[in-house]
Tab-separated table of C-alpha atoms (C1' of nucleotides) in Angstrom:
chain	number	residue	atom	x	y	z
A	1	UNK	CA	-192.251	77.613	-152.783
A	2	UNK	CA	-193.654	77.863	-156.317
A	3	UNK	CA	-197.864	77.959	-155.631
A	4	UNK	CA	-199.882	75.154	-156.946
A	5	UNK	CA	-201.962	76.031	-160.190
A	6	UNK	CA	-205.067	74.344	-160.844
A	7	UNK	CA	-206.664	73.921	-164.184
A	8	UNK	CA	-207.992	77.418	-164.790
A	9	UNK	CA	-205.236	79.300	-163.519
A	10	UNK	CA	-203.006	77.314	-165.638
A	11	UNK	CA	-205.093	77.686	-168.620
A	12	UNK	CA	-204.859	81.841	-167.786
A	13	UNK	CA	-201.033	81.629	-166.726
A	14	UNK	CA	-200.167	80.021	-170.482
A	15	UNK	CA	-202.498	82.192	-172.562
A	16	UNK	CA	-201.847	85.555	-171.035
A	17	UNK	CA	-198.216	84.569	-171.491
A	18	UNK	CA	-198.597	84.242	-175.264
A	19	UNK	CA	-201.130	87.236	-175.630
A	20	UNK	CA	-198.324	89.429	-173.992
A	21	UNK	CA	-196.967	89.568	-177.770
A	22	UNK	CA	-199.251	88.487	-180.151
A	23	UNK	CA	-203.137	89.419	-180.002
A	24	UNK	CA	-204.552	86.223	-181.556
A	25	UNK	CA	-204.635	84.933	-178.067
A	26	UNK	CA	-207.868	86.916	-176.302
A	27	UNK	CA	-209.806	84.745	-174.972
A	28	UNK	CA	-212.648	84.672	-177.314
A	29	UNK	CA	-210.030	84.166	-179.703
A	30	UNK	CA	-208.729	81.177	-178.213
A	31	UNK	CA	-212.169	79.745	-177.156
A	32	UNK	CA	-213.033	80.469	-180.751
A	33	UNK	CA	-210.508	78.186	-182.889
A	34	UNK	CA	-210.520	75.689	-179.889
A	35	UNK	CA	-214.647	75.642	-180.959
A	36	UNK	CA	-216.005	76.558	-177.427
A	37	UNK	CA	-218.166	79.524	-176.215
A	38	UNK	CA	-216.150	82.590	-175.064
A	39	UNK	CA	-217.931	82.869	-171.616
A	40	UNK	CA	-217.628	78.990	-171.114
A	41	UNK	CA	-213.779	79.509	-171.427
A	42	UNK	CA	-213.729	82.318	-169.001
A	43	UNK	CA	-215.498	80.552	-166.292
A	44	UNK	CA	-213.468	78.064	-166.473
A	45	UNK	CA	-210.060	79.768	-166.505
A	46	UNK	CA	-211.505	81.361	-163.518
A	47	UNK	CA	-212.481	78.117	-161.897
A	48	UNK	CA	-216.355	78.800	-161.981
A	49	UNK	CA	-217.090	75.794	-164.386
A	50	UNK	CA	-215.319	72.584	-164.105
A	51	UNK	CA	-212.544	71.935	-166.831
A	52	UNK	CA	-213.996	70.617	-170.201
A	53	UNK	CA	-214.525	67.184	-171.822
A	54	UNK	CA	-211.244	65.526	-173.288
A	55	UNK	CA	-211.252	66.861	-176.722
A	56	UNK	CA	-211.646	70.406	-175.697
A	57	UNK	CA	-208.791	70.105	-173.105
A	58	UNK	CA	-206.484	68.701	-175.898
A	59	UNK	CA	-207.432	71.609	-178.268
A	60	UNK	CA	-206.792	73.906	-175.615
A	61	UNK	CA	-203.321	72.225	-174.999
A	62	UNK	CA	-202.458	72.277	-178.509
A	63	UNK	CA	-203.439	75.730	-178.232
A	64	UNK	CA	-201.250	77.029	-176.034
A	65	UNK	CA	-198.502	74.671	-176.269
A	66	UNK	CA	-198.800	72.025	-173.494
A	67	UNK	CA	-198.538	69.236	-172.741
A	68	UNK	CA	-202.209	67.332	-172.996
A	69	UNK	CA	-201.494	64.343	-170.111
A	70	UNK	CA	-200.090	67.003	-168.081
A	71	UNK	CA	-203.177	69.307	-168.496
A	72	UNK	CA	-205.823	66.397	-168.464
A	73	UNK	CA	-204.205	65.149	-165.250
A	74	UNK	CA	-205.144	68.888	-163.713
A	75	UNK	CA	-208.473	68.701	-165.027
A	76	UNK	CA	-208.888	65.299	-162.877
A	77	UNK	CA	-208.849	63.282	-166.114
A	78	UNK	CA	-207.184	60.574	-167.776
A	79	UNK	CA	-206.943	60.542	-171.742
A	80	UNK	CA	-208.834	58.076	-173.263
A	81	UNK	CA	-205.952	55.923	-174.776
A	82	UNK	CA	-204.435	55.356	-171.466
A	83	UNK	CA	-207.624	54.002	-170.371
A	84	UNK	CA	-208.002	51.698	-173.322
A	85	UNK	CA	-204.591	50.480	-172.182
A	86	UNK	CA	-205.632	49.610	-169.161
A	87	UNK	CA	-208.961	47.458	-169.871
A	88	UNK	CA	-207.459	45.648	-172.800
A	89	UNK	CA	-205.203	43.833	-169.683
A	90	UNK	CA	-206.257	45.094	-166.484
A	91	UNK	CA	-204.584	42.810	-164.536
A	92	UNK	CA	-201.366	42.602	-165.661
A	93	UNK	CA	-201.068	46.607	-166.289
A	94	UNK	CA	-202.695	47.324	-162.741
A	95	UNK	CA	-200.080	44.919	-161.562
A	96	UNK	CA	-197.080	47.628	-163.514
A	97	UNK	CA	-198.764	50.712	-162.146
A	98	UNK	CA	-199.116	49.487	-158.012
A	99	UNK	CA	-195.456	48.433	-158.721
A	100	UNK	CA	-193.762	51.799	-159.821
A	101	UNK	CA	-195.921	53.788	-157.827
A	102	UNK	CA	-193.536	54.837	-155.333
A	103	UNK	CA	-190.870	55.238	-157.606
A	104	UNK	CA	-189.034	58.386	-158.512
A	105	UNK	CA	-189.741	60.079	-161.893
A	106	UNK	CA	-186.687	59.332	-162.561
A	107	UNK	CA	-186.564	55.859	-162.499
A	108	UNK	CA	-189.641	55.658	-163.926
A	109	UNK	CA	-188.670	57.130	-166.909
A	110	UNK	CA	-185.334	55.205	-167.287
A	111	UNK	CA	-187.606	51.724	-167.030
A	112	UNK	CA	-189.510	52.938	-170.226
A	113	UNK	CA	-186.340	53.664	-171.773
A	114	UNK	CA	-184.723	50.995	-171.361
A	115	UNK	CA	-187.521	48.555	-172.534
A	116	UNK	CA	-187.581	50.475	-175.944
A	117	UNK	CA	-183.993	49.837	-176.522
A	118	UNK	CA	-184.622	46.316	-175.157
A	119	UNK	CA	-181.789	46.782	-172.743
A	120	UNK	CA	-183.205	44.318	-171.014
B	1	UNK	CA	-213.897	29.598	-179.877
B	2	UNK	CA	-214.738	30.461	-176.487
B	3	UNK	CA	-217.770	33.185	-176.415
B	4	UNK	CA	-216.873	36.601	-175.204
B	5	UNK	CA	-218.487	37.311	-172.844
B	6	UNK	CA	-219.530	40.933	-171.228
B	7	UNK	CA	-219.924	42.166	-167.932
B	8	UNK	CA	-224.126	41.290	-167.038
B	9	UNK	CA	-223.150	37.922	-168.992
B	10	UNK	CA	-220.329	37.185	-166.498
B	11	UNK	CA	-221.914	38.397	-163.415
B	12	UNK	CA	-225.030	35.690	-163.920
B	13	UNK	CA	-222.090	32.952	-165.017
B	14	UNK	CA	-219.869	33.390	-161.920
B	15	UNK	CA	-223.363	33.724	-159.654
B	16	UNK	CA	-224.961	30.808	-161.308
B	17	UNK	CA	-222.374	28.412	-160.495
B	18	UNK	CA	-222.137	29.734	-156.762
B	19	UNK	CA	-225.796	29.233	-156.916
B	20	UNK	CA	-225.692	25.538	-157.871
B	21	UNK	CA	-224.598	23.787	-154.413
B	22	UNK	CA	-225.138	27.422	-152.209
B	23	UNK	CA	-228.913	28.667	-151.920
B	24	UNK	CA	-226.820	32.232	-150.490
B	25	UNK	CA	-226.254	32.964	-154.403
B	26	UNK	CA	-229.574	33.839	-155.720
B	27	UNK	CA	-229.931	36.753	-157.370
B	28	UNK	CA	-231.671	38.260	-154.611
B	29	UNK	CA	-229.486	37.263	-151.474
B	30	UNK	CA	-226.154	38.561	-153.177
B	31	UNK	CA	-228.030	41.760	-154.149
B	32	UNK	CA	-229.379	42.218	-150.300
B	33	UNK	CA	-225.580	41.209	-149.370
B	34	UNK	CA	-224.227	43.995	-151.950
B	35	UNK	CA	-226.460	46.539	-151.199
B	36	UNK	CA	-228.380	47.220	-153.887
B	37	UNK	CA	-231.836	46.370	-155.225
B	38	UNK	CA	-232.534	43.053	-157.088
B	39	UNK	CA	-234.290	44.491	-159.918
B	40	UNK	CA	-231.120	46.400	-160.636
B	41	UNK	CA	-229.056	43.555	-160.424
B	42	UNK	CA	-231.539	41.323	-162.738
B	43	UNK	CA	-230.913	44.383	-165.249
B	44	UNK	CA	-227.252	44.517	-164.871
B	45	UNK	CA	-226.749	40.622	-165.131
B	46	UNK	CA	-229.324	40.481	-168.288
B	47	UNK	CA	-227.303	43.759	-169.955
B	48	UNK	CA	-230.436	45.646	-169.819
B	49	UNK	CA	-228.980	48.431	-167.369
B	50	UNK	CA	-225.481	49.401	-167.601
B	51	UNK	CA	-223.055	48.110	-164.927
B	52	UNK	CA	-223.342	49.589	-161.777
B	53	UNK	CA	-220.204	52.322	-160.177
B	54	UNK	CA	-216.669	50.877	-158.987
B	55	UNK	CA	-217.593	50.525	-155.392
B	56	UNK	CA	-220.830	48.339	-156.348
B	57	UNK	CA	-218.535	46.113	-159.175
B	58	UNK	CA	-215.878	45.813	-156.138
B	59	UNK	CA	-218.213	44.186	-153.906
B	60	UNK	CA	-219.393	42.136	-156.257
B	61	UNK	CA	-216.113	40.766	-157.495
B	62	UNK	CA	-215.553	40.256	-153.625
B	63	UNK	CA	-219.120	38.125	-153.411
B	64	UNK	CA	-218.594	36.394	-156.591
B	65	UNK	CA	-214.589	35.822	-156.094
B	66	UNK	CA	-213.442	37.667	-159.308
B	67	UNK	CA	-210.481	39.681	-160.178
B	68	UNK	CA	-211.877	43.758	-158.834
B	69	UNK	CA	-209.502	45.212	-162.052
B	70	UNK	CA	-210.891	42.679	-164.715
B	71	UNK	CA	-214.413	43.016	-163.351
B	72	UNK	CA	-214.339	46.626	-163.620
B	73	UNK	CA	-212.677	46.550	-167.466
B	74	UNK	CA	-215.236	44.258	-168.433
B	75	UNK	CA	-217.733	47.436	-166.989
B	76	UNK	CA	-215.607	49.793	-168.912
B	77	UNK	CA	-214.077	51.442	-166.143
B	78	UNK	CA	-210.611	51.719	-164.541
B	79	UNK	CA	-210.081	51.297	-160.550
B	80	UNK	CA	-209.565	54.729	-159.115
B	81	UNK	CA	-206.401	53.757	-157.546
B	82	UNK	CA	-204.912	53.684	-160.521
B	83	UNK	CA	-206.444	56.643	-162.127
B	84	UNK	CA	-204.596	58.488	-159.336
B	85	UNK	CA	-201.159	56.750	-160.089
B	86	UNK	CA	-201.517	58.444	-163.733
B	87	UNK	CA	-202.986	61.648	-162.844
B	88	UNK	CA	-200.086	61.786	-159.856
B	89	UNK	CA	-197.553	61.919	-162.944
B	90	UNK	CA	-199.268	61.926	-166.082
B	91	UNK	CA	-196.239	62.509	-168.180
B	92	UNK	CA	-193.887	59.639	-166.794
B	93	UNK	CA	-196.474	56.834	-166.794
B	94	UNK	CA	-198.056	57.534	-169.681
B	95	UNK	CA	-194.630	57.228	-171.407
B	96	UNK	CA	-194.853	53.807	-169.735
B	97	UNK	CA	-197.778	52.693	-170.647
B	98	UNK	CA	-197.781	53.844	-174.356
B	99	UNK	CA	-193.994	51.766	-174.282
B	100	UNK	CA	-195.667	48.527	-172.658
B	101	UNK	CA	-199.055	49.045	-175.475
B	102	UNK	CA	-197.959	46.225	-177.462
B	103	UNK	CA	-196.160	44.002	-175.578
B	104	UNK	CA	-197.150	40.402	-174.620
B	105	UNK	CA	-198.533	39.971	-171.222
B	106	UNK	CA	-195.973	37.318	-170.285
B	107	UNK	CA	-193.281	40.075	-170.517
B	108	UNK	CA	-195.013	42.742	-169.360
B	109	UNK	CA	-195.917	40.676	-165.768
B	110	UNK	CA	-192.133	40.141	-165.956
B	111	UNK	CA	-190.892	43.635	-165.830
B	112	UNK	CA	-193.208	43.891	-162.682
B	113	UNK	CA	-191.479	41.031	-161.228
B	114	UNK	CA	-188.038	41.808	-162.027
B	115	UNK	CA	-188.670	46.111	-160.869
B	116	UNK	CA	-189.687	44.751	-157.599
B	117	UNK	CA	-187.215	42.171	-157.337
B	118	UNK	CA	-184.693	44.839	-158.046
B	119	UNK	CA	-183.367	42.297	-160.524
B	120	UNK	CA	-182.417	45.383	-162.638
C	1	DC	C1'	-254.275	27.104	-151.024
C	2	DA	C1'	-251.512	30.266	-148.881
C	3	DT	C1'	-246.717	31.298	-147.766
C	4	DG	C1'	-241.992	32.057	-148.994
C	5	DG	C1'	-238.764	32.485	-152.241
C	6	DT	C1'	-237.454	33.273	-157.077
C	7	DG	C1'	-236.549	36.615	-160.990
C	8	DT	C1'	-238.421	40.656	-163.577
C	9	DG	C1'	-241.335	44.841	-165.357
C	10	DT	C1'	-242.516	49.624	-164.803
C	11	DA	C1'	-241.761	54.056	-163.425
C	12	DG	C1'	-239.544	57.029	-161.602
C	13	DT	C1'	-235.267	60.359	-159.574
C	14	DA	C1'	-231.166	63.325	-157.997
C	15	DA	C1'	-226.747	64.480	-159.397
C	16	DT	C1'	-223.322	65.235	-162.639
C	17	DT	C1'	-221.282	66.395	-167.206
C	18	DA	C1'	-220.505	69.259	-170.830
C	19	DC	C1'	-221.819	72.520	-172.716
C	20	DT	C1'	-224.816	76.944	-175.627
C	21	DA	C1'	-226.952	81.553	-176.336
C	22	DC	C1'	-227.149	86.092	-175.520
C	23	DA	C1'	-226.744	90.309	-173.175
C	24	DC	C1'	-223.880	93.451	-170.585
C	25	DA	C1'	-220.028	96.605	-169.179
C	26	DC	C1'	-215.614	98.254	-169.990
C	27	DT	C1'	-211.585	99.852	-172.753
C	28	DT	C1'	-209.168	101.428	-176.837
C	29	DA	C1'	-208.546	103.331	-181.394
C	30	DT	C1'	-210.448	106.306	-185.082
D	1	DA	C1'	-218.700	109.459	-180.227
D	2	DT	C1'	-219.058	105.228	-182.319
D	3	DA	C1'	-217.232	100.947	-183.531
D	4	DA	C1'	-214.565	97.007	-182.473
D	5	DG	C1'	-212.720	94.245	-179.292
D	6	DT	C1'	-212.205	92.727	-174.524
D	7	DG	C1'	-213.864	89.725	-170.555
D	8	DT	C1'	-217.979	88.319	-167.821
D	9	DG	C1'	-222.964	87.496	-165.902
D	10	DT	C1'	-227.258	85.102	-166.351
D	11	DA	C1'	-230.025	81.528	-167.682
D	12	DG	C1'	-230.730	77.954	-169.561
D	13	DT	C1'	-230.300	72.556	-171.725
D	14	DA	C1'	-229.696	67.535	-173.371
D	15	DA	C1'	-227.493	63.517	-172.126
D	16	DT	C1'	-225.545	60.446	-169.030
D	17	DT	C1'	-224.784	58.111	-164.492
D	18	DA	C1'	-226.199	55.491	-160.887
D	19	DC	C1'	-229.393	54.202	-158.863
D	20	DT	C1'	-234.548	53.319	-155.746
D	21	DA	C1'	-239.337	51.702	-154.889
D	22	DC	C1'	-242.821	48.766	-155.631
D	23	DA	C1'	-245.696	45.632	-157.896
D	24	DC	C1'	-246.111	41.466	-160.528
D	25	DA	C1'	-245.932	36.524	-162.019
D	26	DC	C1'	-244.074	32.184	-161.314
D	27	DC	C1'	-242.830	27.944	-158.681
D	28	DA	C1'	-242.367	24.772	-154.795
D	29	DT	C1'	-243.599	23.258	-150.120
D	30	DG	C1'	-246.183	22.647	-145.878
DNA sequence: CATGGTGTGTAGTAATTACTACACACTTAT
DNA sequence: ATAAGTGTGTAGTAATTACTACACACCATG
């Protein structure tokens, strides 16, 4: 079994990966054009602070090349858009989420597919 | 027009006309039955305090016999629940949800239907 | 006129969130 | 051996969140 990476150690994981061949990715060069404190980024790759606010996490995703929904779901977070979503129509959206909840990625993914080519 | 109106706004609206032919719906007596302290809720209703957390907004949707999900958008907020249906599979549903951003409400409550019909 | 019930005003608070500023120790390259 | 670069330790902070506790003023009723 593949172990289960939390923020930090994901954060650490992606940018050790990229500073194996090229040097702009240090740490306090990372924390520095994401706009953050050097020893605020360390803590948290280590897991000592609590992941950042939004914008930093999408900096940091940009970054290092991932995915931002994926990384502000392992920070505990949901970006801000999604939320919007969600309280222009919260009842009829709530209804769509409780309703594929136990679906398969898979399927999931086909739904969404299929209403942008209006299959449907 | 109809007036928009915001959380505190709808919380006194929806307890007022309890209140009219029930003497249980004063401000007071549905605080006491919440759990919370009637000051705060005077605040709340008058928009002088902002609304209250999700498990305080859920038991007053249950008191005053409103929709939990549209109670809490009017708040700001999204139901937990459903932040944990995103953060489960960030990717997936947030493909979903940015697909479903713009379309009417009628057809979006349809797609529910017809997914758990298995009309698909 | 006091008692009970109404809503509200004032003054706090503990916990959490999202960070900064700076000093320190260690390694490597010149 | 010193300078530059690395990561980390310590010590804060301002703002926000989610409330409590209690006193006050008003109104109606017995």
């Amino acid at each position: 079994m593949s172990k289960e990476l939390d923020f930090g150690e994901t954060l650490r994981a992606r940018r050790m990966a990229q500073a194996k061949d090229n040097p702009a990715f240090s740490l306090r060069k990372v924390a520095e054009r994401v706009g953050i404190e050097p020893s605020y980024l360390s803590k948290i790759e280590r897991g000592e602070q609590p992941p950042p606010g939004e914008e930093n996490i999408r900096r940091l995703a940009e970054e290092l090349g991932e995915n931002p929904d994926m990384l502000l779901a392992l920070a505990g977070k949901v970006a801000g858009d999604l939320l919007a979503i969600i309280r222009e129509r919260p009842t009829v959206v709530a209804e769509l989420l409780r309703t594929i909840r136990r679906m398969p990625d898979k399927r999931v993914s086909e739904i969404s597919r299929q209403i942008r080519d209006g299959d449907w």
